[in-house]
Amino acid sequence: MFERKLKALGYLEWDKVNGNNTQHFRKVIIWLEDQKIRHYTIEDRKQLRNITSPEWPKAFEKYCHDVECPIKSEEGKNEADQLEWFVGYAIWLDFGDDCQKYQQVTGSKAKPKNEVKIPSIKSTNPLDNLDFDSNDFKTGVSLIAKVLNVPKHSDHLVTLQACSKLVCNKLSADAPKQHNNVTSTKGKPLTAMTVESSFNMGDIMLDNAAKGLSLLYIQDLRNLQTKINETIVAVQNITANPKTDTKLGKVGK
């Protein structure tokens, strides 16, 4: 997991390091101290250089304390984790020594040779060029709502959505066909607010709001049922009269 980091630091045998091998671990630690970390003076690194000495664990424990390594040693355990921390610490120090060198990588030198140029697409749809928050657009929505007799909302986009639903349901090409399919009945028309509800919350405003939500929910159910019926009819048109080819059949042995 730290091979690429060691390669970036310039360690010659980066591909041969085994984090669980004690000798490899000690060898990399002293190389990092000599080349990158340099926390001790050259004279103070003598105990770390003697990687075969039985006193090396004590010297390394002191070294961890001095560089404030958060991972503690436990008789050969956690060596891979400690090595990972020291490698990351060395990279951090190496970057801090010459950060301008690495920041230039994001400039002209970082550009790939075969840079892909993304073509710019110009839309021919005039609606894409509209400013939906401009005063002219808001005035246009107000005029449309006035012609369609749609109540205005504080948000002009909500008003526009209401106008769109009215046009789709009442003024579309399929609206006359749907109107002809409805059986005409005689009687006094009722508004949504005059319909009696099965609940009473003790406030007429709340009751009217609940009626409106109930009617909208019923309308959504009716639209869903209509789409289900249309889907069933479309499937039946395909499966009700299947075509058969008797030449493909075979009777008898």
PDB file of C-alpha atoms in Angstrom:
ATOM      1  CA  MET A   1       0.000   0.000   0.000  1.00  0.00           C
ATOM      2  CA  PHE A   2       3.028   2.305   0.304  1.00  0.00           C
ATOM      3  CA  GLU A   3       5.054   1.134  -2.722  1.00  0.00           C
ATOM      4  CA  ARG A   4       3.981   4.037  -4.942  1.00  0.00           C
ATOM      5  CA  LYS A   5       4.751   6.502  -2.153  1.00  0.00           C
ATOM      6  CA  LEU A   6       8.244   5.111  -1.720  1.00  0.00           C
ATOM      7  CA  LYS A   7       8.720   5.264  -5.473  1.00  0.00           C
ATOM      8  CA  ALA A   8       7.666   8.919  -5.460  1.00  0.00           C
ATOM      9  CA  LEU A   9      10.175   9.620  -2.665  1.00  0.00           C
ATOM     10  CA  GLY A  10      12.978   8.056  -4.712  1.00  0.00           C
ATOM     11  CA  TYR A  11      13.575   4.877  -2.692  1.00  0.00           C
ATOM     12  CA  LEU A  12      15.511   2.542  -5.011  1.00  0.00           C
ATOM     13  CA  GLU A  13      14.059  -0.746  -3.764  1.00  0.00           C
ATOM     14  CA  TRP A  14      10.487   0.509  -3.469  1.00  0.00           C
ATOM     15  CA  ASP A  15       9.059  -2.620  -5.119  1.00  0.00           C
ATOM     16  CA  LYS A  16      10.867  -5.026  -2.775  1.00  0.00           C
ATOM     17  CA  VAL A  17       9.771  -3.633   0.574  1.00  0.00           C
ATOM     18  CA  ASN A  18       7.790  -5.932   2.837  1.00  0.00           C
ATOM     19  CA  GLY A  19       6.098  -4.015   5.645  1.00  0.00           C
ATOM     20  CA  ASN A  20       5.925  -7.123   7.806  1.00  0.00           C
ATOM     21  CA  ASN A  21       9.683  -7.799   7.534  1.00  0.00           C
ATOM     22  CA  THR A  22      11.559  -6.298  10.470  1.00  0.00           C
ATOM     23  CA  GLN A  23      14.794  -5.728   8.565  1.00  0.00           C
ATOM     24  CA  HIS A  24      12.987  -4.060   5.665  1.00  0.00           C
ATOM     25  CA  PHE A  25      11.079  -1.910   8.128  1.00  0.00           C
ATOM     26  CA  ARG A  26      14.198  -0.694   9.937  1.00  0.00           C
ATOM     27  CA  LYS A  27      16.073  -0.087   6.691  1.00  0.00           C
ATOM     28  CA  VAL A  28      13.310   2.118   5.309  1.00  0.00           C
ATOM     29  CA  ILE A  29      12.979   4.028   8.586  1.00  0.00           C
ATOM     30  CA  ILE A  30      16.634   5.054   8.692  1.00  0.00           C
ATOM     31  CA  TRP A  31      16.532   5.947   4.966  1.00  0.00           C
ATOM     32  CA  LEU A  32      13.540   8.207   5.551  1.00  0.00           C
ATOM     33  CA  GLU A  33      15.303   9.892   8.478  1.00  0.00           C
ATOM     34  CA  ASP A  34      18.508  10.389   6.478  1.00  0.00           C
ATOM     35  CA  GLN A  35      16.943  11.603   3.249  1.00  0.00           C
ATOM     36  CA  LYS A  36      13.573  13.169   4.035  1.00  0.00           C
ATOM     37  CA  ILE A  37      12.655  13.653   7.693  1.00  0.00           C
ATOM     38  CA  ARG A  38      16.077  14.689   9.112  1.00  0.00           C
ATOM     39  CA  HIS A  39      14.730  15.201  12.620  1.00  0.00           C
ATOM     40  CA  TYR A  40      17.999  14.117  14.279  1.00  0.00           C
ATOM     41  CA  THR A  41      21.496  15.328  13.632  1.00  0.00           C
ATOM     42  CA  ILE A  42      23.844  12.909  11.893  1.00  0.00           C
ATOM     43  CA  GLU A  43      25.495  12.011  15.203  1.00  0.00           C
ATOM     44  CA  ASP A  44      22.155  11.244  16.888  1.00  0.00           C
ATOM     45  CA  ARG A  45      21.199   8.758  14.167  1.00  0.00           C
ATOM     46  CA  LYS A  46      23.849   6.209  15.091  1.00  0.00           C
ATOM     47  CA  GLN A  47      21.535   4.017  17.167  1.00  0.00           C
ATOM     48  CA  LEU A  48      18.973   3.947  14.366  1.00  0.00           C
ATOM     49  CA  ARG A  49      21.625   3.046  11.806  1.00  0.00           C
ATOM     50  CA  ASN A  50      22.524  -0.147  13.682  1.00  0.00           C
ATOM     51  CA  ILE A  51      19.417  -2.049  12.532  1.00  0.00           C
ATOM     52  CA  THR A  52      20.743  -5.393  13.847  1.00  0.00           C
ATOM     53  CA  SER A  53      21.292  -4.145  17.398  1.00  0.00           C
ATOM     54  CA  PRO A  54      19.019  -5.506  20.154  1.00  0.00           C
ATOM     55  CA  GLU A  55      18.760  -1.929  21.426  1.00  0.00           C
ATOM     56  CA  TRP A  56      17.181  -0.727  18.185  1.00  0.00           C
ATOM     57  CA  PRO A  57      13.531  -1.041  19.415  1.00  0.00           C
ATOM     58  CA  LYS A  58      14.296   1.317  22.317  1.00  0.00           C
ATOM     59  CA  ALA A  59      15.979   3.793  19.981  1.00  0.00           C
ATOM     60  CA  PHE A  60      13.041   3.608  17.602  1.00  0.00           C
ATOM     61  CA  GLU A  61      10.548   4.080  20.441  1.00  0.00           C
ATOM     62  CA  LYS A  62      12.375   7.258  21.444  1.00  0.00           C
ATOM     63  CA  TYR A  63      12.447   8.338  17.813  1.00  0.00           C
ATOM     64  CA  CYS A  64       8.662   7.870  17.528  1.00  0.00           C
ATOM     65  CA  HIS A  65       8.182   9.960  20.643  1.00  0.00           C
ATOM     66  CA  ASP A  66      10.424  12.725  19.291  1.00  0.00           C
ATOM     67  CA  VAL A  67       8.662  12.962  15.910  1.00  0.00           C
ATOM     68  CA  GLU A  68       5.245  12.549  17.617  1.00  0.00           C
ATOM     69  CA  CYS A  69       4.194   9.398  15.787  1.00  0.00           C
ATOM     70  CA  PRO A  70       0.683   8.505  17.025  1.00  0.00           C
ATOM     71  CA  ILE A  71       1.098   4.744  16.442  1.00  0.00           C
ATOM     72  CA  LYS A  72       2.733   2.901  19.321  1.00  0.00           C
ATOM     73  CA  SER A  73       5.048  -0.115  18.969  1.00  0.00           C
ATOM     74  CA  GLU A  74       3.995  -3.448  20.434  1.00  0.00           C
ATOM     75  CA  GLU A  75       6.799  -6.047  20.051  1.00  0.00           C
ATOM     76  CA  GLY A  76       6.879  -6.130  16.284  1.00  0.00           C
ATOM     77  CA  LYS A  77       3.190  -5.363  15.859  1.00  0.00           C
ATOM     78  CA  ASN A  78       1.885  -2.335  13.970  1.00  0.00           C
ATOM     79  CA  GLU A  79       5.136  -2.065  12.010  1.00  0.00           C
ATOM     80  CA  ALA A  80       3.275  -1.820   8.689  1.00  0.00           C
ATOM     81  CA  ASP A  81       1.031   0.912  10.090  1.00  0.00           C
ATOM     82  CA  GLN A  82       3.988   2.789  11.506  1.00  0.00           C
ATOM     83  CA  LEU A  83       5.842   2.532   8.202  1.00  0.00           C
ATOM     84  CA  GLU A  84       2.780   3.889   6.399  1.00  0.00           C
ATOM     85  CA  TRP A  85       2.699   6.870   8.773  1.00  0.00           C
ATOM     86  CA  PHE A  86       6.410   7.627   8.394  1.00  0.00           C
ATOM     87  CA  VAL A  87       6.181   7.426   4.591  1.00  0.00           C
ATOM     88  CA  GLY A  88       3.222   9.831   4.608  1.00  0.00           C
ATOM     89  CA  TYR A  89       5.052  12.142   6.993  1.00  0.00           C
ATOM     90  CA  ALA A  90       8.086  12.155   4.724  1.00  0.00           C
ATOM     91  CA  ILE A  91       5.913  13.024   1.707  1.00  0.00           C
ATOM     92  CA  TRP A  92       4.368  15.891   3.655  1.00  0.00           C
ATOM     93  CA  LEU A  93       7.795  17.246   4.544  1.00  0.00           C
ATOM     94  CA  ASP A  94       9.069  16.771   1.009  1.00  0.00           C
ATOM     95  CA  PHE A  95       6.133  18.727  -0.361  1.00  0.00           C
ATOM     96  CA  GLY A  96       6.665  21.518   2.164  1.00  0.00           C
ATOM     97  CA  ASP A  97      10.328  21.886   1.177  1.00  0.00           C
ATOM     98  CA  ASP A  98       9.471  22.680  -2.455  1.00  0.00           C
ATOM     99  CA  CYS A  99       5.717  23.132  -2.781  1.00  0.00           C
ATOM    100  CA  GLN A 100       6.045  25.456  -5.793  1.00  0.00           C
ATOM    101  CA  LYS A 101       7.582  22.612  -7.773  1.00  0.00           C
ATOM    102  CA  TYR A 102       4.496  20.434  -7.298  1.00  0.00           C
ATOM    103  CA  GLN A 103       2.032  23.261  -7.774  1.00  0.00           C
ATOM    104  CA  GLN A 104       3.390  23.803 -11.289  1.00  0.00           C
ATOM    105  CA  VAL A 105       2.193  20.310 -12.215  1.00  0.00           C
ATOM    106  CA  THR A 106      -1.346  21.642 -12.443  1.00  0.00           C
ATOM    107  CA  GLY A 107      -0.247  24.210 -15.031  1.00  0.00           C
ATOM    108  CA  SER A 108       0.942  23.751 -18.578  1.00  0.00           C
ATOM    109  CA  LYS A 109       3.127  20.734 -17.723  1.00  0.00           C
ATOM    110  CA  ALA A 110       0.141  18.758 -16.478  1.00  0.00           C
ATOM    111  CA  LYS A 111      -1.746  19.014 -19.761  1.00  0.00           C
ATOM    112  CA  PRO A 112      -1.905  15.690 -21.606  1.00  0.00           C
ATOM    113  CA  LYS A 113      -0.391  15.441 -25.050  1.00  0.00           C
ATOM    114  CA  ASN A 114      -3.605  14.334 -26.680  1.00  0.00           C
ATOM    115  CA  GLU A 115      -5.973  16.787 -25.060  1.00  0.00           C
ATOM    116  CA  VAL A 116      -9.580  16.154 -25.980  1.00  0.00           C
ATOM    117  CA  LYS A 117     -11.412  19.247 -27.131  1.00  0.00           C
ATOM    118  CA  ILE A 118     -15.083  19.245 -26.211  1.00  0.00           C
ATOM    119  CA  PRO A 119     -17.147  20.839 -28.977  1.00  0.00           C
ATOM    120  CA  SER A 120     -19.397  23.695 -27.985  1.00  0.00           C
ATOM    121  CA  ILE A 121     -23.048  23.074 -28.800  1.00  0.00           C
ATOM    122  CA  LYS A 122     -25.288  26.013 -29.579  1.00  0.00           C
ATOM    123  CA  SER A 123     -28.926  25.414 -28.906  1.00  0.00           C
ATOM    124  CA  THR A 124     -31.453  26.451 -31.548  1.00  0.00           C
ATOM    125  CA  ASN A 125     -34.339  26.297 -29.097  1.00  0.00           C
ATOM    126  CA  PRO A 126     -35.411  29.878 -28.281  1.00  0.00           C
ATOM    127  CA  LEU A 127     -36.663  28.761 -24.845  1.00  0.00           C
ATOM    128  CA  ASP A 128     -33.088  28.055 -23.761  1.00  0.00           C
ATOM    129  CA  ASN A 129     -32.230  31.722 -24.163  1.00  0.00           C
ATOM    130  CA  LEU A 130     -35.054  33.000 -21.958  1.00  0.00           C
ATOM    131  CA  ASP A 131     -34.428  34.643 -18.618  1.00  0.00           C
ATOM    132  CA  PHE A 132     -37.104  33.120 -16.400  1.00  0.00           C
ATOM    133  CA  ASP A 133     -36.530  35.720 -13.690  1.00  0.00           C
ATOM    134  CA  SER A 134     -36.739  38.796 -15.893  1.00  0.00           C
ATOM    135  CA  ASN A 135     -39.576  41.303 -15.533  1.00  0.00           C
ATOM    136  CA  ASP A 136     -40.708  40.719 -19.126  1.00  0.00           C
ATOM    137  CA  PHE A 137     -41.099  36.992 -18.484  1.00  0.00           C
ATOM    138  CA  LYS A 138     -43.052  37.589 -15.267  1.00  0.00           C
ATOM    139  CA  THR A 139     -45.335  40.045 -17.101  1.00  0.00           C
ATOM    140  CA  GLY A 140     -45.957  37.468 -19.825  1.00  0.00           C
ATOM    141  CA  VAL A 141     -46.911  34.821 -17.262  1.00  0.00           C
ATOM    142  CA  SER A 142     -49.330  37.256 -15.630  1.00  0.00           C
ATOM    143  CA  LEU A 143     -51.006  37.967 -18.979  1.00  0.00           C
ATOM    144  CA  ILE A 144     -51.378  34.262 -19.738  1.00  0.00           C
ATOM    145  CA  ALA A 145     -52.855  33.621 -16.296  1.00  0.00           C
ATOM    146  CA  LYS A 146     -55.305  36.481 -16.812  1.00  0.00           C
ATOM    147  CA  VAL A 147     -56.471  35.100 -20.187  1.00  0.00           C
ATOM    148  CA  LEU A 148     -56.897  31.591 -18.778  1.00  0.00           C
ATOM    149  CA  ASN A 149     -58.499  32.900 -15.585  1.00  0.00           C
ATOM    150  CA  VAL A 150     -55.873  31.189 -13.427  1.00  0.00           C
ATOM    151  CA  PRO A 151     -55.305  32.623  -9.928  1.00  0.00           C
ATOM    152  CA  LYS A 152     -51.866  34.187  -9.535  1.00  0.00           C
ATOM    153  CA  HIS A 153     -49.339  32.763  -7.114  1.00  0.00           C
ATOM    154  CA  SER A 154     -46.582  34.700  -5.386  1.00  0.00           C
ATOM    155  CA  ASP A 155     -44.101  32.602  -7.371  1.00  0.00           C
ATOM    156  CA  HIS A 156     -44.591  33.233 -11.097  1.00  0.00           C
ATOM    157  CA  LEU A 157     -43.178  29.787 -11.924  1.00  0.00           C
ATOM    158  CA  VAL A 158     -45.952  28.139  -9.899  1.00  0.00           C
ATOM    159  CA  THR A 159     -48.481  30.217 -11.813  1.00  0.00           C
ATOM    160  CA  LEU A 160     -46.896  29.091 -15.073  1.00  0.00           C
ATOM    161  CA  GLN A 161     -47.126  25.465 -13.959  1.00  0.00           C
ATOM    162  CA  ALA A 162     -50.841  25.903 -13.213  1.00  0.00           C
ATOM    163  CA  CYS A 163     -51.373  27.416 -16.677  1.00  0.00           C
ATOM    164  CA  SER A 164     -49.537  24.490 -18.217  1.00  0.00           C
ATOM    165  CA  LYS A 165     -51.789  21.963 -16.461  1.00  0.00           C
ATOM    166  CA  LEU A 166     -54.910  23.847 -17.577  1.00  0.00           C
ATOM    167  CA  VAL A 167     -53.747  23.913 -21.196  1.00  0.00           C
ATOM    168  CA  CYS A 168     -52.836  20.212 -21.175  1.00  0.00           C
ATOM    169  CA  ASN A 169     -56.155  19.151 -19.627  1.00  0.00           C
ATOM    170  CA  LYS A 170     -58.575  21.550 -21.330  1.00  0.00           C
ATOM    171  CA  LEU A 171     -56.965  22.969 -24.467  1.00  0.00           C
ATOM    172  CA  SER A 172     -54.929  20.066 -25.827  1.00  0.00           C
ATOM    173  CA  ALA A 173     -55.787  18.153 -29.007  1.00  0.00           C
ATOM    174  CA  ASP A 174     -57.138  15.208 -26.998  1.00  0.00           C
ATOM    175  CA  ALA A 175     -59.310  17.358 -24.720  1.00  0.00           C
ATOM    176  CA  PRO A 176     -62.352  17.444 -27.106  1.00  0.00           C
ATOM    177  CA  LYS A 177     -62.250  13.655 -27.461  1.00  0.00           C
ATOM    178  CA  GLN A 178     -62.234  13.204 -23.706  1.00  0.00           C
ATOM    179  CA  HIS A 179     -65.059  15.696 -23.357  1.00  0.00           C
ATOM    180  CA  ASN A 180     -67.212  13.778 -25.852  1.00  0.00           C
ATOM    181  CA  ASN A 181     -66.643  10.531 -23.959  1.00  0.00           C
ATOM    182  CA  VAL A 182     -68.049  12.002 -20.754  1.00  0.00           C
ATOM    183  CA  THR A 183     -71.747  11.369 -20.276  1.00  0.00           C
ATOM    184  CA  SER A 184     -73.599  14.650 -19.987  1.00  0.00           C
ATOM    185  CA  THR A 185     -75.665  15.019 -16.831  1.00  0.00           C
ATOM    186  CA  LYS A 186     -78.210  17.594 -15.800  1.00  0.00           C
ATOM    187  CA  GLY A 187     -78.097  19.300 -12.473  1.00  0.00           C
ATOM    188  CA  LYS A 188     -76.695  22.199 -10.560  1.00  0.00           C
ATOM    189  CA  PRO A 189     -72.904  22.415 -10.815  1.00  0.00           C
ATOM    190  CA  LEU A 190     -71.012  22.321  -7.538  1.00  0.00           C
ATOM    191  CA  THR A 191     -67.739  24.025  -6.751  1.00  0.00           C
ATOM    192  CA  ALA A 192     -64.962  22.279  -4.896  1.00  0.00           C
ATOM    193  CA  MET A 193     -65.604  24.203  -1.691  1.00  0.00           C
ATOM    194  CA  THR A 194     -69.338  23.415  -1.601  1.00  0.00           C
ATOM    195  CA  VAL A 195     -68.758  19.660  -1.605  1.00  0.00           C
ATOM    196  CA  GLU A 196     -69.401  18.214   1.813  1.00  0.00           C
ATOM    197  CA  SER A 197     -66.466  16.427   3.390  1.00  0.00           C
ATOM    198  CA  SER A 198     -66.376  13.521   5.810  1.00  0.00           C
ATOM    199  CA  PHE A 199     -64.151  15.357   8.282  1.00  0.00           C
ATOM    200  CA  ASN A 200     -64.519  18.451  10.391  1.00  0.00           C
ATOM    201  CA  MET A 201     -61.499  20.075  12.010  1.00  0.00           C
ATOM    202  CA  GLY A 202     -63.394  22.966  13.551  1.00  0.00           C
ATOM    203  CA  ASP A 203     -61.892  25.586  11.224  1.00  0.00           C
ATOM    204  CA  ILE A 204     -63.442  26.440   7.876  1.00  0.00           C
ATOM    205  CA  MET A 205     -60.071  27.421   6.391  1.00  0.00           C
ATOM    206  CA  LEU A 206     -58.529  24.105   7.357  1.00  0.00           C
ATOM    207  CA  ASP A 207     -61.579  22.246   6.064  1.00  0.00           C
ATOM    208  CA  ASN A 208     -61.345  24.002   2.683  1.00  0.00           C
ATOM    209  CA  ALA A 209     -57.636  23.291   2.444  1.00  0.00           C
ATOM    210  CA  ALA A 210     -58.255  19.625   3.243  1.00  0.00           C
ATOM    211  CA  LYS A 211     -60.983  19.489   0.582  1.00  0.00           C
ATOM    212  CA  GLY A 212     -58.598  20.878  -2.001  1.00  0.00           C
ATOM    213  CA  LEU A 213     -55.893  18.375  -1.113  1.00  0.00           C
ATOM    214  CA  SER A 214     -58.421  15.544  -1.188  1.00  0.00           C
ATOM    215  CA  LEU A 215     -59.642  16.551  -4.651  1.00  0.00           C
ATOM    216  CA  LEU A 216     -56.089  16.817  -5.946  1.00  0.00           C
ATOM    217  CA  TYR A 217     -55.346  13.355  -4.586  1.00  0.00           C
ATOM    218  CA  ILE A 218     -58.451  11.946  -6.293  1.00  0.00           C
ATOM    219  CA  GLN A 219     -57.401  13.593  -9.547  1.00  0.00           C
ATOM    220  CA  ASP A 220     -53.960  11.984  -9.325  1.00  0.00           C
ATOM    221  CA  LEU A 221     -55.603   8.590  -8.781  1.00  0.00           C
ATOM    222  CA  ARG A 222     -57.849   9.112 -11.793  1.00  0.00           C
ATOM    223  CA  ASN A 223     -54.879  10.056 -13.983  1.00  0.00           C
ATOM    224  CA  LEU A 224     -53.004   6.993 -12.777  1.00  0.00           C
ATOM    225  CA  GLN A 225     -55.991   4.739 -13.488  1.00  0.00           C
ATOM    226  CA  THR A 226     -56.358   6.255 -16.972  1.00  0.00           C
ATOM    227  CA  LYS A 227     -52.709   5.505 -17.769  1.00  0.00           C
ATOM    228  CA  ILE A 228     -53.123   1.950 -16.470  1.00  0.00           C
ATOM    229  CA  ASN A 229     -56.172   1.428 -18.674  1.00  0.00           C
ATOM    230  CA  GLU A 230     -54.334   2.818 -21.703  1.00  0.00           C
ATOM    231  CA  THR A 231     -51.443   0.448 -21.035  1.00  0.00           C
ATOM    232  CA  ILE A 232     -53.791  -2.542 -20.745  1.00  0.00           C
ATOM    233  CA  VAL A 233     -55.497  -1.633 -24.014  1.00  0.00           C
ATOM    234  CA  ALA A 234     -52.153  -1.257 -25.778  1.00  0.00           C
ATOM    235  CA  VAL A 235     -51.005  -4.680 -24.540  1.00  0.00           C
ATOM    236  CA  GLN A 236     -54.313  -6.283 -25.548  1.00  0.00           C
ATOM    237  CA  ASN A 237     -53.997  -4.884 -29.062  1.00  0.00           C
ATOM    238  CA  ILE A 238     -50.729  -6.790 -29.369  1.00  0.00           C
ATOM    239  CA  THR A 239     -51.714 -10.075 -27.677  1.00  0.00           C
ATOM    240  CA  ALA A 240     -55.465 -10.389 -28.433  1.00  0.00           C
ATOM    241  CA  ASN A 241     -55.028 -11.492 -32.050  1.00  0.00           C
ATOM    242  CA  PRO A 242     -51.631 -13.137 -32.386  1.00  0.00           C
ATOM    243  CA  LYS A 243     -50.490 -14.177 -35.835  1.00  0.00           C
ATOM    244  CA  THR A 244     -49.579 -17.832 -36.246  1.00  0.00           C
ATOM    245  CA  ASP A 245     -47.605 -19.605 -38.941  1.00  0.00           C
ATOM    246  CA  THR A 246     -48.787 -23.177 -39.400  1.00  0.00           C
ATOM    247  CA  LYS A 247     -45.740 -23.990 -41.507  1.00  0.00           C
ATOM    248  CA  LEU A 248     -43.628 -23.936 -38.376  1.00  0.00           C
ATOM    249  CA  GLY A 249     -45.786 -26.540 -36.629  1.00  0.00           C
ATOM    250  CA  LYS A 250     -45.367 -30.278 -36.866  1.00  0.00           C
ATOM    251  CA  VAL A 251     -47.968 -32.918 -35.996  1.00  0.00           C
ATOM    252  CA  GLY A 252     -47.200 -36.598 -35.465  1.00  0.00           C
ATOM    253  CA  LYS A 253     -43.904 -38.434 -35.543  1.00  0.00           C
TER     254      LYS A 253
END
